[in-house]
Short mmCIF file of C-alpha atoms in Angstrom, two decimals:
data_model
loop_
_atom_site.label_atom_id
_atom_site.label_comp_id
_atom_site.label_asym_id
_atom_site.label_seq_id
_atom_site.Cartn_x
_atom_site.Cartn_y
_atom_site.Cartn_z
CA MET A 427 -26.12 -30.05 59.35
CA SER A 428 -23.19 -27.66 59.46
CA ASP A 429 -25.21 -24.46 59.49
CA ASP A 430 -24.60 -21.73 62.03
CA LYS A 431 -27.38 -22.84 64.35
CA HIS A 432 -25.76 -26.19 64.69
CA ILE A 433 -22.36 -24.67 65.39
CA LYS A 434 -23.62 -22.62 68.32
CA ILE A 435 -24.32 -25.59 70.57
CA ILE A 436 -20.79 -27.04 70.52
CA SER A 437 -19.43 -27.31 74.06
CA THR A 438 -16.35 -25.43 75.25
CA ALA A 439 -14.52 -28.70 75.83
CA VAL A 440 -14.92 -29.63 72.17
CA ILE A 441 -13.91 -26.15 71.03
CA LYS A 442 -10.73 -26.41 73.03
CA ARG A 443 -9.87 -29.62 71.22
CA LEU A 444 -10.53 -28.23 67.74
CA PRO A 445 -7.17 -26.45 67.24
CA ARG A 446 -5.48 -29.79 67.81
CA TYR A 447 -7.67 -31.52 65.19
CA TYR A 448 -6.93 -28.62 62.90
CA ARG A 449 -3.18 -29.08 63.38
CA TYR A 450 -3.30 -32.84 62.72
CA LEU A 451 -5.52 -32.44 59.68
CA GLY A 452 -3.17 -29.75 58.36
CA GLU A 453 -0.27 -32.18 58.65
CA LEU A 454 -2.24 -34.87 56.83
CA LEU A 455 -2.97 -32.38 54.04
CA GLU A 456 0.73 -31.49 53.81
CA ASN A 457 1.40 -35.20 53.35
CA ASP A 458 -1.30 -35.46 50.66
CA VAL A 459 -3.57 -37.68 52.70
CA VAL A 460 -7.07 -37.38 51.22
CA ARG A 461 -9.09 -39.54 53.59
CA ILE A 462 -8.59 -40.87 57.09
CA SER A 463 -10.63 -43.15 59.34
CA SER A 464 -11.40 -42.18 62.92
CA LYS A 465 -9.33 -45.22 63.91
CA GLU A 466 -6.19 -44.01 62.11
CA LEU A 467 -6.66 -40.46 63.32
CA SER A 468 -7.09 -41.74 66.87
CA VAL A 469 -3.77 -43.60 66.73
CA ARG A 470 -1.98 -40.49 65.48
CA MET A 471 -3.58 -38.18 68.02
CA GLY A 472 -3.51 -40.52 70.99
CA VAL A 473 -7.21 -40.21 71.74
CA THR A 474 -9.94 -42.81 71.31
CA ALA A 475 -11.71 -43.23 67.97
CA SER A 476 -15.00 -42.87 69.80
CA GLN A 477 -13.92 -39.47 71.19
CA ILE A 478 -13.05 -38.32 67.68
CA ARG A 479 -16.40 -39.51 66.27
CA GLN A 480 -18.28 -37.81 69.11
CA ASP A 481 -16.35 -34.56 68.73
CA LEU A 482 -16.75 -34.37 64.97
CA ASN A 483 -20.40 -35.46 65.07
CA ASN A 484 -20.96 -32.26 67.04
CA PHE A 485 -20.69 -30.27 63.90
CA GLY A 486 -22.14 -32.50 61.28
CA GLY A 487 -19.89 -35.54 61.30
CA PHE A 488 -18.36 -35.39 57.81
CA GLY A 489 -17.45 -39.07 58.06
CA GLN A 490 -19.00 -41.99 56.24
CA GLN A 491 -19.10 -45.47 57.75
CA GLY A 492 -16.22 -47.52 56.39
CA TYR A 493 -15.01 -44.61 54.32
CA GLY A 494 -13.47 -42.21 56.77
CA TYR A 495 -13.20 -38.46 56.81
CA ASN A 496 -12.47 -36.21 53.86
CA VAL A 497 -9.37 -34.50 55.24
CA GLU A 498 -9.55 -31.30 53.22
CA TYR A 499 -13.25 -30.78 53.86
CA LEU A 500 -12.95 -31.44 57.58
CA PHE A 501 -9.90 -29.15 57.78
CA SER A 502 -11.76 -26.29 56.13
CA GLU A 503 -14.90 -26.80 58.23
CA ILE A 504 -12.89 -26.71 61.45
CA ALA A 505 -11.10 -23.61 60.15
CA LYS A 506 -14.51 -21.95 59.69
CA ILE A 507 -15.65 -22.86 63.18
CA LEU A 508 -12.43 -21.43 64.63
CA GLY A 509 -12.94 -18.24 62.65
CA LEU A 510 -9.85 -18.85 60.52
CA GLU A 511 -11.56 -18.13 57.21
CA LYS A 512 -11.63 -14.49 58.28
CA THR A 513 -8.74 -12.04 58.35
CA TYR A 514 -7.66 -10.36 61.56
CA ASN A 515 -5.57 -7.22 61.70
CA ILE A 516 -3.15 -7.51 64.56
CA ILE A 517 -0.55 -5.36 66.25
CA ILE A 518 2.26 -6.37 68.55
CA VAL A 519 2.82 -4.18 71.58
CA GLY A 520 6.30 -4.75 72.94
CA ALA A 521 9.05 -5.47 70.42
CA GLY A 522 11.46 -7.34 72.66
CA ASN A 523 12.56 -10.90 71.87
CA LEU A 524 9.13 -12.38 72.45
CA GLY A 525 7.34 -9.72 70.41
CA GLN A 526 9.82 -10.21 67.58
CA ALA A 527 9.52 -13.99 67.85
CA LEU A 528 5.75 -13.74 67.45
CA ALA A 529 6.12 -11.25 64.58
CA ASN A 530 8.43 -13.70 62.83
CA TYR A 531 6.03 -16.58 63.18
CA ILE A 532 4.90 -16.81 59.56
CA ASP A 533 2.24 -19.40 60.27
CA PHE A 534 0.06 -16.76 61.87
CA GLU A 535 -0.13 -14.88 58.60
CA LYS A 536 -1.03 -18.05 56.72
CA ARG A 537 -4.00 -18.41 59.06
CA GLY A 538 -5.27 -14.91 58.48
CA PHE A 539 -3.56 -12.94 61.26
CA VAL A 540 -1.99 -9.96 59.48
CA ILE A 541 0.47 -7.78 61.37
CA LYS A 542 -0.34 -4.09 60.91
CA GLY A 543 2.12 -2.64 63.37
CA ILE A 544 4.77 -3.32 66.00
CA PHE A 545 5.21 -0.83 68.84
CA ASP A 546 7.67 -0.22 71.61
CA VAL A 547 8.78 2.52 73.97
CA ASN A 548 12.47 1.69 73.65
CA PRO A 549 14.06 4.28 71.31
CA ARG A 550 16.81 1.85 70.37
CA LEU A 551 14.27 -0.48 68.75
CA LEU A 552 12.51 2.19 66.72
CA GLY A 553 13.04 1.88 62.98
CA ILE A 554 14.25 -1.72 63.12
CA SER A 555 12.24 -3.87 60.72
CA VAL A 556 10.78 -7.26 61.55
CA ARG A 557 9.58 -9.09 58.46
CA GLY A 558 9.32 -5.78 56.65
CA ILE A 559 7.40 -4.02 59.40
CA GLU A 560 9.15 -1.14 61.12
CA ILE A 561 8.98 -0.95 64.89
CA GLN A 562 7.24 2.31 65.78
CA ASP A 563 6.98 4.48 68.82
CA ILE A 564 4.04 3.55 70.99
CA ASP A 565 2.72 7.11 70.59
CA ASN A 566 1.71 6.15 67.05
CA MET A 567 -0.36 3.23 68.23
CA GLU A 568 -3.73 4.93 68.70
CA GLU A 569 -3.73 6.24 65.15
CA CYS A 570 -2.81 2.82 63.78
CA VAL A 571 -5.51 1.02 65.79
CA ARG A 572 -8.21 3.47 64.79
CA ASN A 573 -7.26 3.90 61.13
CA THR A 574 -6.42 0.33 60.17
CA HIS A 575 -9.20 -1.26 62.24
CA VAL A 576 -6.95 -3.46 64.31
CA ASP A 577 -8.81 -6.45 65.72
CA ILE A 578 -6.26 -8.12 67.98
CA ALA A 579 -3.41 -6.72 70.07
CA VAL A 580 -0.62 -9.03 71.17
CA LEU A 581 0.80 -7.77 74.46
CA THR A 582 4.39 -8.68 75.26
CA LEU A 583 4.93 -6.05 77.92
CA PRO A 584 5.99 -5.82 81.55
CA LYS A 585 3.05 -6.56 83.82
CA GLN A 586 3.08 -3.03 85.26
CA LYS A 587 2.36 -1.50 81.86
CA ALA A 588 -0.14 -4.02 80.53
CA PRO A 589 -3.38 -2.94 82.28
CA LYS A 590 -3.26 0.72 81.19
CA ILE A 591 -2.38 -0.17 77.61
CA ALA A 592 -5.02 -2.91 77.46
CA ASN A 593 -7.68 -0.44 78.56
CA ASP A 594 -6.51 2.15 76.04
CA LEU A 595 -6.67 -0.45 73.29
CA ALA A 596 -10.18 -1.44 74.36
CA GLU A 597 -11.18 2.23 74.23
CA TRP A 598 -9.83 2.47 70.70
CA GLY A 599 -11.98 -0.41 69.50
CA ILE A 600 -9.83 -3.51 69.68
CA LYS A 601 -11.78 -6.81 69.90
CA GLY A 602 -9.28 -9.25 71.33
CA ILE A 603 -6.14 -9.21 73.40
CA TRP A 604 -3.59 -12.00 73.30
CA ASN A 605 -1.79 -11.30 76.54
CA PHE A 606 1.70 -12.58 77.37
CA ALA A 607 2.25 -10.25 80.34
CA PRO A 608 2.28 -12.25 83.60
CA ILE A 609 -0.96 -10.74 84.87
CA ASP A 610 -4.66 -11.49 84.47
CA LEU A 611 -5.98 -8.46 82.64
CA GLN A 612 -9.28 -7.04 83.84
CA ILE A 613 -10.73 -5.04 81.00
CA SER A 614 -13.65 -2.80 81.83
CA HIS A 615 -14.95 -3.02 78.25
CA GLU A 616 -17.08 -6.11 78.00
CA SER A 617 -16.67 -6.26 74.26
CA VAL A 618 -12.99 -7.18 74.54
CA THR A 619 -11.98 -10.82 74.80
CA VAL A 620 -8.71 -11.62 76.54
CA GLU A 621 -6.68 -14.78 76.02
CA ASN A 622 -3.90 -15.04 78.58
CA VAL A 623 -0.75 -17.06 77.93
CA HIS A 624 1.10 -17.52 81.20
CA LEU A 625 4.31 -19.21 80.11
CA SER A 626 5.81 -19.53 83.56
CA GLU A 627 2.72 -21.36 84.80
CA SER A 628 3.25 -23.97 82.15
CA LEU A 629 6.86 -24.40 83.29
CA MET A 630 5.64 -24.84 86.89
CA THR A 631 3.32 -27.61 85.77
CA LEU A 632 6.40 -29.32 84.33
CA SER A 633 8.42 -28.87 87.52
CA TYR A 634 5.49 -30.27 89.52
CA ARG A 635 5.47 -33.36 87.32
CA ILE A 636 9.22 -34.03 87.43
CA LYS A 637 10.04 -32.92 90.99
CA ASP A 638 9.89 -36.41 92.43
CA LYS A 639 12.52 -37.60 89.96
CA MET A 640 14.98 -35.01 91.22
CA MET B 565 -1.31 -32.16 107.40
CA SER B 566 1.07 -30.99 104.70
CA ASP B 567 3.21 -34.13 104.62
CA ASP B 568 3.99 -35.96 101.41
CA LYS B 569 1.19 -38.46 101.78
CA HIS B 570 -1.30 -35.68 101.93
CA ILE B 571 0.16 -33.98 98.85
CA LYS B 572 -0.19 -37.07 96.71
CA ILE B 573 -3.99 -37.02 96.70
CA ILE B 574 -4.41 -33.50 95.34
CA SER B 575 -6.41 -33.63 92.10
CA THR B 576 -4.99 -32.52 88.75
CA ALA B 577 -7.59 -29.75 88.54
CA VAL B 578 -6.29 -28.25 91.78
CA ILE B 579 -2.66 -28.62 90.68
CA LYS B 580 -3.44 -26.73 87.49
CA ARG B 581 -4.79 -23.86 89.54
CA LEU B 582 -1.78 -23.69 91.89
CA PRO B 583 0.55 -21.65 89.63
CA ARG B 584 -2.11 -18.97 89.54
CA TYR B 585 -2.40 -18.90 93.35
CA TYR B 586 1.38 -18.78 93.46
CA ARG B 587 1.43 -15.77 91.13
CA TYR B 588 -1.19 -13.84 93.11
CA LEU B 589 0.46 -14.62 96.44
CA GLY B 590 3.80 -13.50 94.99
CA GLU B 591 2.24 -10.17 94.05
CA LEU B 592 0.78 -9.77 97.54
CA LEU B 593 4.23 -10.44 98.99
CA GLU B 594 5.77 -7.83 96.69
CA ASN B 595 3.20 -5.39 98.07
CA ASP B 596 4.05 -6.36 101.67
CA VAL B 597 0.66 -7.92 102.36
CA VAL B 598 1.10 -10.28 105.33
CA ARG B 599 -2.37 -11.80 105.63
CA ILE B 600 -5.34 -12.12 103.32
CA SER B 601 -8.83 -13.52 103.77
CA SER B 602 -10.26 -15.98 101.28
CA LYS B 603 -12.88 -13.30 100.53
CA GLU B 604 -10.28 -10.67 99.56
CA LEU B 605 -8.23 -13.18 97.58
CA SER B 606 -11.38 -14.30 95.77
CA VAL B 607 -12.16 -10.74 94.67
CA ARG B 608 -8.64 -10.29 93.32
CA MET B 609 -8.57 -13.63 91.53
CA GLY B 610 -12.13 -13.60 90.25
CA VAL B 611 -13.01 -17.00 91.72
CA THR B 612 -15.32 -17.79 94.62
CA ALA B 613 -14.07 -17.70 98.21
CA SER B 614 -15.43 -21.19 98.64
CA GLN B 615 -13.34 -22.46 95.71
CA ILE B 616 -10.24 -20.96 97.31
CA ARG B 617 -11.01 -22.51 100.69
CA GLN B 618 -11.63 -25.88 99.08
CA ASP B 619 -8.47 -25.73 96.99
CA LEU B 620 -6.24 -24.69 99.87
CA ASN B 621 -7.83 -27.13 102.31
CA ASN B 622 -6.53 -29.81 99.99
CA PHE B 623 -3.07 -29.32 101.31
CA GLY B 624 -3.63 -28.40 104.90
CA GLY B 625 -5.66 -25.21 104.76
CA PHE B 626 -3.24 -22.72 106.34
CA GLY B 627 -6.15 -20.37 107.02
CA GLN B 628 -7.71 -19.53 110.37
CA GLN B 629 -11.37 -18.57 110.68
CA GLY B 630 -11.67 -14.79 110.81
CA TYR B 631 -7.91 -14.39 110.49
CA GLY B 632 -7.13 -15.24 106.90
CA TYR B 633 -4.12 -16.81 105.28
CA ASN B 634 -0.50 -16.13 106.12
CA VAL B 635 0.64 -15.01 102.67
CA GLU B 636 4.33 -15.87 103.00
CA TYR B 637 3.69 -19.31 104.45
CA LEU B 638 1.06 -20.19 101.85
CA PHE B 639 3.34 -18.92 99.07
CA SER B 640 6.22 -21.09 100.22
CA GLU B 641 4.01 -24.16 100.72
CA ILE B 642 2.61 -23.85 97.20
CA ALA B 643 6.17 -23.38 95.91
CA LYS B 644 7.12 -26.69 97.56
CA ILE B 645 4.17 -28.52 96.05
CA LEU B 646 5.06 -27.18 92.61
CA GLY B 647 8.65 -28.31 93.08
CA LEU B 648 9.96 -24.75 93.07
CA GLU B 649 12.13 -25.16 96.15
CA LYS B 650 14.39 -27.35 94.01
CA THR B 651 16.84 -26.22 91.36
CA TYR B 652 16.53 -27.38 87.77
CA ASN B 653 19.34 -27.24 85.24
CA ILE B 654 17.89 -26.29 81.91
CA ILE B 655 19.11 -25.88 78.35
CA ILE B 656 17.50 -24.06 75.48
CA VAL B 657 17.59 -25.81 72.14
CA GLY B 658 17.01 -23.32 69.35
CA ALA B 659 18.42 -19.82 69.86
CA GLY B 660 16.08 -17.89 67.57
CA ASN B 661 13.91 -15.06 68.88
CA LEU B 662 11.75 -17.32 71.01
CA GLY B 663 14.72 -19.19 72.50
CA GLN B 664 16.42 -15.90 73.28
CA ALA B 665 13.20 -14.47 74.72
CA LEU B 666 12.94 -17.43 77.09
CA ALA B 667 16.63 -17.19 77.98
CA ASN B 668 16.13 -13.52 78.85
CA TYR B 669 13.20 -14.22 81.10
CA ILE B 670 14.88 -13.62 84.45
CA ASP B 671 11.91 -14.78 86.47
CA PHE B 672 12.69 -18.37 85.56
CA GLU B 673 16.04 -18.14 87.31
CA LYS B 674 14.43 -16.64 90.40
CA ARG B 675 12.23 -19.73 90.57
CA GLY B 676 15.12 -22.17 90.35
CA PHE B 677 15.42 -22.80 86.62
CA VAL B 678 19.09 -22.25 85.84
CA ILE B 679 20.20 -22.06 82.22
CA LYS B 680 23.24 -24.24 81.58
CA GLY B 681 23.45 -23.91 77.83
CA ILE B 682 21.87 -22.51 74.68
CA PHE B 683 22.30 -24.42 71.43
CA ASP B 684 21.62 -23.83 67.77
CA VAL B 685 22.65 -25.15 64.37
CA ASN B 686 22.86 -21.70 62.79
CA PRO B 687 26.57 -20.75 62.55
CA ARG B 688 25.69 -17.05 62.58
CA LEU B 689 24.30 -17.35 66.11
CA LEU B 690 27.29 -19.19 67.57
CA GLY B 691 29.29 -17.19 70.06
CA ILE B 692 26.56 -14.60 70.65
CA SER B 693 25.87 -14.27 74.36
CA VAL B 694 22.43 -14.18 75.92
CA ARG B 695 22.54 -13.07 79.55
CA GLY B 696 26.16 -14.13 79.71
CA ILE B 697 25.62 -17.55 78.17
CA GLU B 698 27.24 -18.16 74.82
CA ILE B 699 25.18 -19.84 72.13
CA GLN B 700 26.93 -23.09 71.24
CA ASP B 701 26.85 -25.49 68.36
CA ILE B 702 24.31 -28.23 68.84
CA ASP B 703 27.12 -30.78 68.51
CA ASN B 704 28.24 -29.76 72.02
CA MET B 705 24.84 -30.51 73.49
CA GLU B 706 25.30 -34.16 74.45
CA GLU B 707 28.40 -33.39 76.49
CA CYS B 708 26.63 -30.54 78.27
CA VAL B 709 23.55 -32.62 79.08
CA ARG B 710 25.57 -35.54 80.41
CA ASN B 711 28.18 -33.54 82.32
CA THR B 712 26.06 -30.86 83.91
CA HIS B 713 23.09 -33.13 84.65
CA VAL B 714 20.58 -31.12 82.72
CA ASP B 715 17.02 -31.74 83.92
CA ILE B 716 14.87 -29.81 81.48
CA ALA B 717 15.30 -29.00 77.80
CA VAL B 718 13.34 -26.15 76.29
CA LEU B 719 12.71 -26.86 72.61
CA THR B 720 12.20 -23.90 70.30
CA LEU B 721 12.86 -25.73 67.09
CA PRO B 722 11.15 -26.39 63.78
CA LYS B 723 8.69 -29.27 64.12
CA GLN B 724 10.67 -31.43 61.70
CA LYS B 725 13.71 -31.42 63.96
CA ALA B 726 12.02 -31.69 67.34
CA PRO B 727 11.25 -35.46 67.53
CA LYS B 728 14.81 -36.65 66.83
CA ILE B 729 16.35 -34.17 69.24
CA ALA B 730 13.77 -34.93 71.92
CA ASN B 731 14.60 -38.61 71.71
CA ASP B 732 18.35 -37.93 71.85
CA LEU B 733 17.83 -35.77 74.93
CA ALA B 734 15.78 -38.50 76.57
CA GLU B 735 18.58 -40.96 75.80
CA TRP B 736 21.07 -38.63 77.49
CA GLY B 737 19.06 -38.54 80.70
CA ILE B 738 16.88 -35.46 80.53
CA LYS B 739 13.78 -35.57 82.78
CA GLY B 740 11.46 -32.99 81.27
CA ILE B 741 10.89 -31.31 77.93
CA TRP B 742 9.20 -27.94 77.61
CA ASN B 743 8.21 -28.08 73.99
CA PHE B 744 7.36 -25.04 71.85
CA ALA B 745 7.61 -26.83 68.50
CA PRO B 746 4.15 -27.14 66.93
CA ILE B 747 4.02 -30.91 67.28
CA ASP B 748 2.95 -33.36 69.99
CA LEU B 749 6.17 -35.11 70.91
CA GLN B 750 6.00 -38.84 71.39
CA ILE B 751 8.96 -39.84 73.52
CA SER B 752 9.72 -43.53 73.73
CA HIS B 753 11.38 -43.07 77.14
CA GLU B 754 8.65 -43.22 79.74
CA SER B 755 10.78 -41.38 82.25
CA VAL B 756 10.58 -38.14 80.28
CA THR B 757 7.72 -35.73 80.92
CA VAL B 758 6.69 -33.43 78.09
CA GLU B 759 4.83 -30.16 78.52
CA ASN B 760 3.69 -28.81 75.16
CA VAL B 761 3.03 -25.12 74.60
CA HIS B 762 1.12 -24.69 71.37
CA LEU B 763 0.99 -20.93 70.96
CA SER B 764 -0.97 -20.92 67.74
CA GLU B 765 -3.72 -23.00 69.33
CA SER B 766 -4.16 -20.33 71.95
CA LEU B 767 -4.49 -17.71 69.20
CA MET B 768 -7.15 -19.87 67.49
CA THR B 769 -9.15 -19.98 70.71
CA LEU B 770 -9.09 -16.19 70.64
CA SER B 771 -10.21 -16.02 67.00
CA TYR B 772 -13.02 -18.45 67.79
CA ARG B 773 -14.21 -16.19 70.58
CA ILE B 774 -14.11 -12.94 68.60
CA LYS B 775 -15.11 -14.17 65.15
CA ASP B 776 -18.77 -13.22 65.52
CA LYS B 777 -17.80 -9.63 66.26
CA MET B 778 -16.02 -9.34 62.92
#
């Protein structure tokens, strides 16, 4: 029941919850937990056991009544659904603090996101190495994208520069953009998927929620 | 119609969309746009004009038929709803690349989030200044939180350390936690609001969406 046909009908709402299941299952694995019931998992995750059963039944279930879920199997199946069994070549465009922070995040590499280049326009950053990867001039980026088949570009750029560079990257064959610039990128190439991370919007949600305590 | 009573009944879905309106209106202001119709705004934002009218009618409308919205007024009203007319004292706990990136993000200060301290355990970071604020030993944190009435703590820490520190901060009177550690914080103090930013989950959503193009 976990063939590709089955996978295709999973709703967006469930997909959005999968990374969280993946994280919890990963922690269980780290703690050598082999099996877990939906009840126990629900207590840890703060969602109902029935929600968990429904979500996981969407892609085959994996659980047995009174027996629980096989943690490792479930973890690897969710990884497959999320595309984490594949390897993605990524570049980071913008080598400021945020770009360097993301480059230093070793967990990404563990999950198959391999950094192939870090680029910046600032001459003072050129030649500095981040986890063994030298920051290069942005003029070298096209060659890198085309020759090493870069799949994902991480944009940590000022918002004024992001649209032009995003469109160039799309032109050069990139498949996904993980955008941290505070702008909603409109890419003319339909084949490019954009995931926007608007950090300041998340902070505003927090201020909204605490403002009445001030 | 924009009194507090009215504000209280706005749905969560609308609230989640407000930071995005706020961002677009801020850009219009930067470009000296005084008025905008829901039609024009809808084209820019990629949502329907009817959605915009519905959302903004929730807190008084502000638009006049055939005349459009007063950009500055709408911007400032949304700022009030989001709590951005207040000032929040914040500290950053964890002065690695991500902590420094957030400290360097000047837009936060413009919106009323004022950094009162940056803390780390790493002795090599102590004394380094980020935008004029010296990184201090984490042992000084309690005094800072209590004496300067810190409202929000930004956690850029390893997941193992985050829960203990979050609970200490709650004990010392913090109101909100903006958490970047890859863990869902469970705070025993009900008065503390946590906003989690799980960056790697956002990257997994991207890999899910591009995996079939690989």
